[in-house]
Structures are given as C-alpha cells and as structure tokens.
PDB file of C-alpha atoms in Angstrom:
ATOM      1  CA  CYS A   1     -19.956 -45.276  57.898  1.00  0.00           C
ATOM      2  CA  ALA A   2     -21.785 -45.339  61.263  1.00  0.00           C
ATOM      3  CA  ILE A   3     -25.412 -45.527  62.419  1.00  0.00           C
ATOM      4  CA  ASP A   4     -25.943 -45.269  66.181  1.00  0.00           C
ATOM      5  CA  ASP A   5     -23.685 -47.967  67.686  1.00  0.00           C
ATOM      6  CA  MET A   6     -23.046 -49.787  64.408  1.00  0.00           C
ATOM      7  CA  VAL A   7     -19.769 -48.926  62.651  1.00  0.00           C
ATOM      8  CA  ASP A   8     -18.615 -50.339  59.280  1.00  0.00           C
ATOM      9  CA  ALA A   9     -14.868 -50.866  59.696  1.00  0.00           C
ATOM     10  CA  SER A  10     -14.400 -51.756  56.032  1.00  0.00           C
ATOM     11  CA  ALA A  11     -16.112 -48.801  54.357  1.00  0.00           C
ATOM     12  CA  ALA A  12     -16.239 -48.742  50.565  1.00  0.00           C
ATOM     13  CA  SER A  13     -14.134 -46.257  48.625  1.00  0.00           C
ATOM     14  CA  VAL A  14     -15.878 -44.265  45.898  1.00  0.00           C
ATOM     15  CA  GLU A  15     -14.087 -42.443  43.089  1.00  0.00           C
ATOM     16  CA  VAL A  16     -15.925 -39.700  41.203  1.00  0.00           C
ATOM     17  CA  VAL A  17     -14.683 -39.293  37.626  1.00  0.00           C
ATOM     18  CA  PRO A  18     -15.623 -36.570  35.137  1.00  0.00           C
ATOM     19  CA  GLY A  19     -18.526 -37.274  32.819  1.00  0.00           C
ATOM     20  CA  ALA A  20     -18.776 -36.604  29.100  1.00  0.00           C
ATOM     21  CA  ALA A  21     -17.366 -33.284  27.908  1.00  0.00           C
ATOM     22  CA  VAL A  22     -19.912 -30.570  27.264  1.00  0.00           C
ATOM     23  CA  ILE A  23     -17.524 -27.631  26.937  1.00  0.00           C
ATOM     24  CA  THR A  24     -14.095 -27.565  25.333  1.00  0.00           C
ATOM     25  CA  ASP A  25     -11.882 -24.548  24.773  1.00  0.00           C
ATOM     26  CA  ALA A  26      -8.690 -23.959  22.783  1.00  0.00           C
ATOM     27  CA  TYR A  27      -6.136 -21.209  23.402  1.00  0.00           C
ATOM     28  CA  ALA A  28      -3.138 -20.482  21.148  1.00  0.00           C
ATOM     29  CA  GLU A  29       0.073 -19.201  22.761  1.00  0.00           C
ATOM     30  CA  ARG A  30       0.549 -16.900  19.713  1.00  0.00           C
ATOM     31  CA  ALA A  31      -1.993 -15.761  17.133  1.00  0.00           C
ATOM     32  CA  VAL A  32       0.521 -15.187  14.295  1.00  0.00           C
ATOM     33  CA  VAL A  33       3.369 -17.526  13.297  1.00  0.00           C
ATOM     34  CA  GLY A  34       5.614 -18.205  10.309  1.00  0.00           C
ATOM     35  CA  PRO A  35       5.458 -21.267   8.064  1.00  0.00           C
ATOM     36  CA  ALA A  36       6.443 -24.548   9.785  1.00  0.00           C
ATOM     37  CA  GLU A  37       6.700 -22.712  13.134  1.00  0.00           C
ATOM     38  CA  LEU A  38       5.175 -24.659  16.020  1.00  0.00           C
ATOM     39  CA  VAL A  39       2.586 -22.856  18.114  1.00  0.00           C
ATOM     40  CA  GLY A  40       1.475 -24.266  21.455  1.00  0.00           C
ATOM     41  CA  ILE A  41      -2.235 -24.882  21.935  1.00  0.00           C
ATOM     42  CA  ALA A  42      -3.781 -25.249  25.378  1.00  0.00           C
ATOM     43  CA  CYS A  43      -7.019 -27.204  25.595  1.00  0.00           C
ATOM     44  CA  SER A  44      -9.499 -27.652  28.391  1.00  0.00           C
ATOM     45  CA  ALA A  45     -12.636 -29.758  28.655  1.00  0.00           C
ATOM     46  CA  LEU A  46     -15.362 -29.713  31.316  1.00  0.00           C
ATOM     47  CA  ASP A  47     -18.296 -31.996  32.015  1.00  0.00           C
ATOM     48  CA  THR A  48     -21.808 -30.830  32.931  1.00  0.00           C
ATOM     49  CA  TYR A  49     -20.794 -30.250  36.568  1.00  0.00           C
ATOM     50  CA  GLY A  50     -17.586 -28.335  35.816  1.00  0.00           C
ATOM     51  CA  ASN A  51     -15.222 -31.253  36.409  1.00  0.00           C
ATOM     52  CA  THR A  52     -12.051 -31.063  34.323  1.00  0.00           C
ATOM     53  CA  LEU A  53     -11.356 -33.968  31.988  1.00  0.00           C
ATOM     54  CA  PRO A  54      -7.783 -35.297  31.910  1.00  0.00           C
ATOM     55  CA  ALA A  55      -5.512 -33.721  29.291  1.00  0.00           C
ATOM     56  CA  SER A  56      -4.693 -37.164  27.881  1.00  0.00           C
ATOM     57  CA  SER A  57      -8.279 -37.481  26.610  1.00  0.00           C
ATOM     58  CA  ILE A  58      -8.211 -34.189  24.672  1.00  0.00           C
ATOM     59  CA  GLU A  59      -7.065 -33.864  21.051  1.00  0.00           C
ATOM     60  CA  LEU A  60      -6.553 -30.992  18.588  1.00  0.00           C
ATOM     61  CA  ALA A  61      -8.339 -30.526  15.280  1.00  0.00           C
ATOM     62  CA  VAL A  62      -6.986 -28.051  12.713  1.00  0.00           C
ATOM     63  CA  THR A  63      -9.098 -26.637   9.876  1.00  0.00           C
ATOM     64  CA  PRO A  64      -7.006 -25.048   7.082  1.00  0.00           C
ATOM     65  CA  PRO A  65      -8.128 -22.092   4.953  1.00  0.00           C
ATOM     66  CA  MET A  66     -11.278 -22.875   2.951  1.00  0.00           C
ATOM     67  CA  GLY A  67     -10.906 -25.371   0.133  1.00  0.00           C
ATOM     68  CA  VAL A  68      -7.469 -26.664   1.186  1.00  0.00           C
ATOM     69  CA  SER A  69      -6.765 -30.105   2.648  1.00  0.00           C
ATOM     70  CA  THR A  70      -4.614 -30.485   5.750  1.00  0.00           C
ATOM     71  CA  LEU A  71      -2.068 -32.364   3.624  1.00  0.00           C
ATOM     72  CA  ALA A  72      -1.835 -29.578   1.026  1.00  0.00           C
ATOM     73  CA  ALA A  73      -1.570 -26.980   3.805  1.00  0.00           C
ATOM     74  CA  GLY A  74       1.352 -28.838   5.399  1.00  0.00           C
ATOM     75  CA  VAL A  75      -0.494 -29.182   8.706  1.00  0.00           C
ATOM     76  CA  MET A  76       1.320 -31.003  11.491  1.00  0.00           C
ATOM     77  CA  VAL A  77      -0.421 -31.648  14.794  1.00  0.00           C
ATOM     78  CA  ALA A  78       1.463 -32.761  17.887  1.00  0.00           C
ATOM     79  CA  TYR A  79       0.013 -33.429  21.329  1.00  0.00           C
ATOM     80  CA  SER A  80      -0.272 -29.764  22.291  1.00  0.00           C
ATOM     81  CA  ALA A  81       1.062 -27.875  19.256  1.00  0.00           C
ATOM     82  CA  MET A  82       0.433 -27.368  15.562  1.00  0.00           C
ATOM     83  CA  SER A  83       2.202 -25.936  12.535  1.00  0.00           C
ATOM     84  CA  ALA A  84       1.402 -25.375   8.869  1.00  0.00           C
ATOM     85  CA  THR A  85       3.351 -24.288   5.803  1.00  0.00           C
ATOM     86  CA  LEU A  86       0.572 -22.689   3.728  1.00  0.00           C
ATOM     87  CA  ALA A  87      -0.023 -19.020   4.602  1.00  0.00           C
ATOM     88  CA  GLY A  88      -3.563 -18.328   5.800  1.00  0.00           C
ATOM     89  CA  ILE A  89      -5.875 -18.428   8.804  1.00  0.00           C
ATOM     90  CA  TYR A  90      -6.460 -21.762  10.546  1.00  0.00           C
ATOM     91  CA  ARG A  91      -9.176 -22.680  13.034  1.00  0.00           C
ATOM     92  CA  VAL A  92      -7.886 -24.825  15.871  1.00  0.00           C
ATOM     93  CA  SER A  93     -10.357 -26.592  18.129  1.00  0.00           C
ATOM     94  CA  CYS A  94     -10.187 -29.163  20.908  1.00  0.00           C
ATOM     95  CA  GLY A  95     -12.296 -32.239  21.468  1.00  0.00           C
ATOM     96  CA  VAL A  96     -12.347 -35.438  23.479  1.00  0.00           C
ATOM     97  CA  ARG A  97     -10.964 -38.651  21.940  1.00  0.00           C
ATOM     98  CA  GLY A  98     -13.694 -41.100  21.037  1.00  0.00           C
ATOM     99  CA  ALA A  99     -16.520 -38.578  21.415  1.00  0.00           C
ATOM    100  CA  THR A 100     -18.828 -38.025  18.459  1.00  0.00           C
ATOM    101  CA  SER A 101     -19.350 -34.403  19.466  1.00  0.00           C
ATOM    102  CA  GLY A 102     -17.902 -31.926  21.905  1.00  0.00           C
ATOM    103  CA  TYR A 103     -15.435 -29.936  19.772  1.00  0.00           C
ATOM    104  CA  ASP A 104     -15.632 -26.287  20.690  1.00  0.00           C
ATOM    105  CA  ALA A 105     -17.772 -24.424  18.192  1.00  0.00           C
ATOM    106  CA  MET A 106     -15.444 -21.455  17.728  1.00  0.00           C
ATOM    107  CA  GLY A 107     -12.030 -22.717  18.696  1.00  0.00           C
ATOM    108  CA  THR A 108      -9.176 -20.287  18.301  1.00  0.00           C
ATOM    109  CA  PHE A 109      -7.526 -18.889  15.197  1.00  0.00           C
ATOM    110  CA  VAL A 110      -3.878 -19.006  14.186  1.00  0.00           C
ATOM    111  CA  GLN A 111      -2.585 -17.011  11.231  1.00  0.00           C
ATOM    112  CA  VAL A 112       0.371 -18.414   9.321  1.00  0.00           C
ATOM    113  CA  LYS A 113       2.212 -15.553   7.596  1.00  0.00           C
ATOM    114  CA  GLU A 114       4.448 -15.851   4.535  1.00  0.00           C
ATOM    115  CA  GLY A 115       8.104 -16.663   5.147  1.00  0.00           C
ATOM    116  CA  LEU A 116      11.152 -14.801   3.883  1.00  0.00           C
ATOM    117  CA  PRO A 117      11.637 -14.472   0.105  1.00  0.00           C
ATOM    118  CA  ALA A 118      13.232 -17.580  -1.405  1.00  0.00           C
ATOM    119  CA  THR A 119      12.408 -17.523  -5.130  1.00  0.00           C
ATOM    120  CA  TRP A 120      11.070 -15.066  -7.651  1.00  0.00           C
ATOM    121  CA  SER A 121      10.108 -14.865 -11.270  1.00  0.00           C
ATOM    122  CA  VAL A 122       9.872 -11.959 -13.658  1.00  0.00           C
ATOM    123  CA  SER A 123       7.767 -11.920 -16.776  1.00  0.00           C
ATOM    124  CA  MET A 124       7.079  -9.438 -19.535  1.00  0.00           C
ATOM    125  CA  ASP A 125       4.912  -9.510 -22.668  1.00  0.00           C
ATOM    126  CA  PRO A 126       6.997 -11.250 -25.337  1.00  0.00           C
ATOM    127  CA  ARG A 127       7.012  -8.459 -27.898  1.00  0.00           C
ATOM    128  CA  PRO A 128      10.044  -8.274 -30.178  1.00  0.00           C
ATOM    129  CA  CYS A 129      10.368  -4.518 -29.782  1.00  0.00           C
ATOM    130  CA  TYR A 130       9.102  -1.620 -27.635  1.00  0.00           C
ATOM    131  CA  ARG A 131       8.961   1.988 -28.777  1.00  0.00           C
ATOM    132  CA  GLN A 132      10.897   4.604 -26.863  1.00  0.00           C
ATOM    133  CA  GLY A 133       8.860   5.976 -23.927  1.00  0.00           C
ATOM    134  CA  ALA A 134       6.517   2.943 -23.839  1.00  0.00           C
ATOM    135  CA  VAL A 135       5.475   1.482 -20.478  1.00  0.00           C
ATOM    136  CA  LEU A 136       6.992  -1.987 -20.103  1.00  0.00           C
ATOM    137  CA  PRO A 137       4.523  -4.592 -18.746  1.00  0.00           C
ATOM    138  CA  LEU A 138       6.936  -6.120 -16.229  1.00  0.00           C
ATOM    139  CA  HIS A 139       5.472  -8.482 -13.615  1.00  0.00           C
ATOM    140  CA  ALA A 140       7.470  -9.834 -10.672  1.00  0.00           C
ATOM    141  CA  ALA A 141       6.278 -12.627  -8.375  1.00  0.00           C
ATOM    142  CA  VAL A 142       8.104 -13.427  -5.115  1.00  0.00           C
ATOM    143  CA  TYR A 143       7.615 -16.649  -3.104  1.00  0.00           C
ATOM    144  CA  ASP A 144       8.835 -18.051   0.198  1.00  0.00           C
ATOM    145  CA  ALA A 145      10.424 -21.505   0.546  1.00  0.00           C
ATOM    146  CA  TRP A 146       6.972 -23.119   0.881  1.00  0.00           C
ATOM    147  CA  GLY A 147       5.513 -21.539  -2.268  1.00  0.00           C
ATOM    148  CA  ASN A 148       3.489 -18.820  -0.537  1.00  0.00           C
ATOM    149  CA  ALA A 149       3.213 -15.683  -2.669  1.00  0.00           C
ATOM    150  CA  ILE A 150       4.660 -12.653  -0.884  1.00  0.00           C
ATOM    151  CA  ARG A 151       2.335  -9.778  -1.707  1.00  0.00           C
ATOM    152  CA  ASP A 152       3.704  -6.259  -2.056  1.00  0.00           C
ATOM    153  CA  ALA A 153       7.309  -7.482  -2.154  1.00  0.00           C
ATOM    154  CA  VAL A 154       9.742  -4.733  -3.056  1.00  0.00           C
ATOM    155  CA  VAL A 155      11.595  -5.702  -6.255  1.00  0.00           C
ATOM    156  CA  ASP A 156      14.480  -3.628  -7.550  1.00  0.00           C
ATOM    157  CA  VAL A 157      14.958  -3.527 -11.333  1.00  0.00           C
ATOM    158  CA  GLU A 158      18.269  -2.739 -12.973  1.00  0.00           C
ATOM    159  CA  ALA A 159      18.999  -2.251 -16.653  1.00  0.00           C
ATOM    160  CA  THR A 160      22.126  -1.901 -18.714  1.00  0.00           C
ATOM    161  CA  PRO A 161      22.798   0.852 -19.502  1.00  0.00           C
ATOM    162  CA  ALA A 162      21.352   2.234 -16.242  1.00  0.00           C
ATOM    163  CA  GLU A 163      19.577   5.185 -17.923  1.00  0.00           C
ATOM    164  CA  ALA A 164      17.837   2.901 -20.447  1.00  0.00           C
ATOM    165  CA  VAL A 165      14.907   2.123 -18.125  1.00  0.00           C
ATOM    166  CA  VAL A 166      13.195   4.584 -15.764  1.00  0.00           C
ATOM    167  CA  ALA A 167      10.831   3.572 -12.964  1.00  0.00           C
ATOM    168  CA  ASP A 168       7.398   5.133 -13.466  1.00  0.00           C
ATOM    169  CA  GLY A 169       5.725   3.583 -10.393  1.00  0.00           C
ATOM    170  CA  PRO A 170       5.361   0.144  -8.815  1.00  0.00           C
ATOM    171  CA  GLY A 171       5.727  -2.404 -11.620  1.00  0.00           C
ATOM    172  CA  ARG A 172       5.848   0.323 -14.312  1.00  0.00           C
ATOM    173  CA  TYR A 173       9.054   1.046 -16.256  1.00  0.00           C
TER     174      TYR A 173
END
C-alpha cells in the first residue's frame, strides 16, 4: 500500500471466501440405474456473487418415491454417489452442510429399474375341478432379488401331458 512517499512494507493480506450458498445444483452421471447400482452425483453451490463453495461443504439428499422411507427404499448415500434397491424415481438434491436452507428446489432425478428375475410365484383359484374348455385363472408374479415386482415378465407354462393346457392369451390357459 502506498500514498505519495509513504509505503507500508508490511501490507495486510486479505482472503475473500465464498458467502452463504444461494444456488445449488445436482447432476446425475446416469438417469437410469439398476438396484444397488451406484450412480455418481455432481453438486455445485454458488454464493450471491457467483463464488463457488468448496465441495467438502456440499452434501446430497435423496428423496425416495412417495410414501417410502429411505431405509425401506434401501438408499445409500456416499460423498458423491447414491444407490437404492427399491425400483422407482428418486429426487436427488444438493445442499450445504449446516445450512437451514439452500437445497436446490428441483434437484435431479434418478430412476432405479427392476433387477433381473430372482423369484416367482404362481397362483390359481383353489377349485377342486375345472370343466373341459374352461379358462384357468392362473396368475404369475415375478420379483427381482430386492423384492421389486417385474411387470410384464414373460412366463412360460408347461403342462403334462403337453396338449392338456392351451395358451389362450397372456395369463389365460
């Protein structure tokens, strides 16, 4: 610092640090994942003047499908990634640790799809006898390893003797 002939040889050092976050954004590296598959989430936070807040001050928040707790949805949040085991659409947002507000209003969305078939069950009305030519009320349910129902799963039905049952359409025999 200098004024005319006067010079301050021991000038003070000033560090400018970002202020409180006013804008946060979340970006998912993939929009669709399988159960328990980690997906990277990038977060950014800016103060009023556009200064970037350090990544160490930013945290993720995951909102499972409506009416489900994060525990029931199998949500796992790591520093910059998340996963879930329940199929559905999750909202992922970023915020600043210790702040009472500042999470991005929209966030980003990650869809967890059903996994591969792991178990199935077949049920039929418990009648003692069916007349010849009657439609059999056969219902098949297929699930992945995490209990997610796999809709529209193709289920093959076999009978002995083979000509005893004829397929009449999906789920109709």
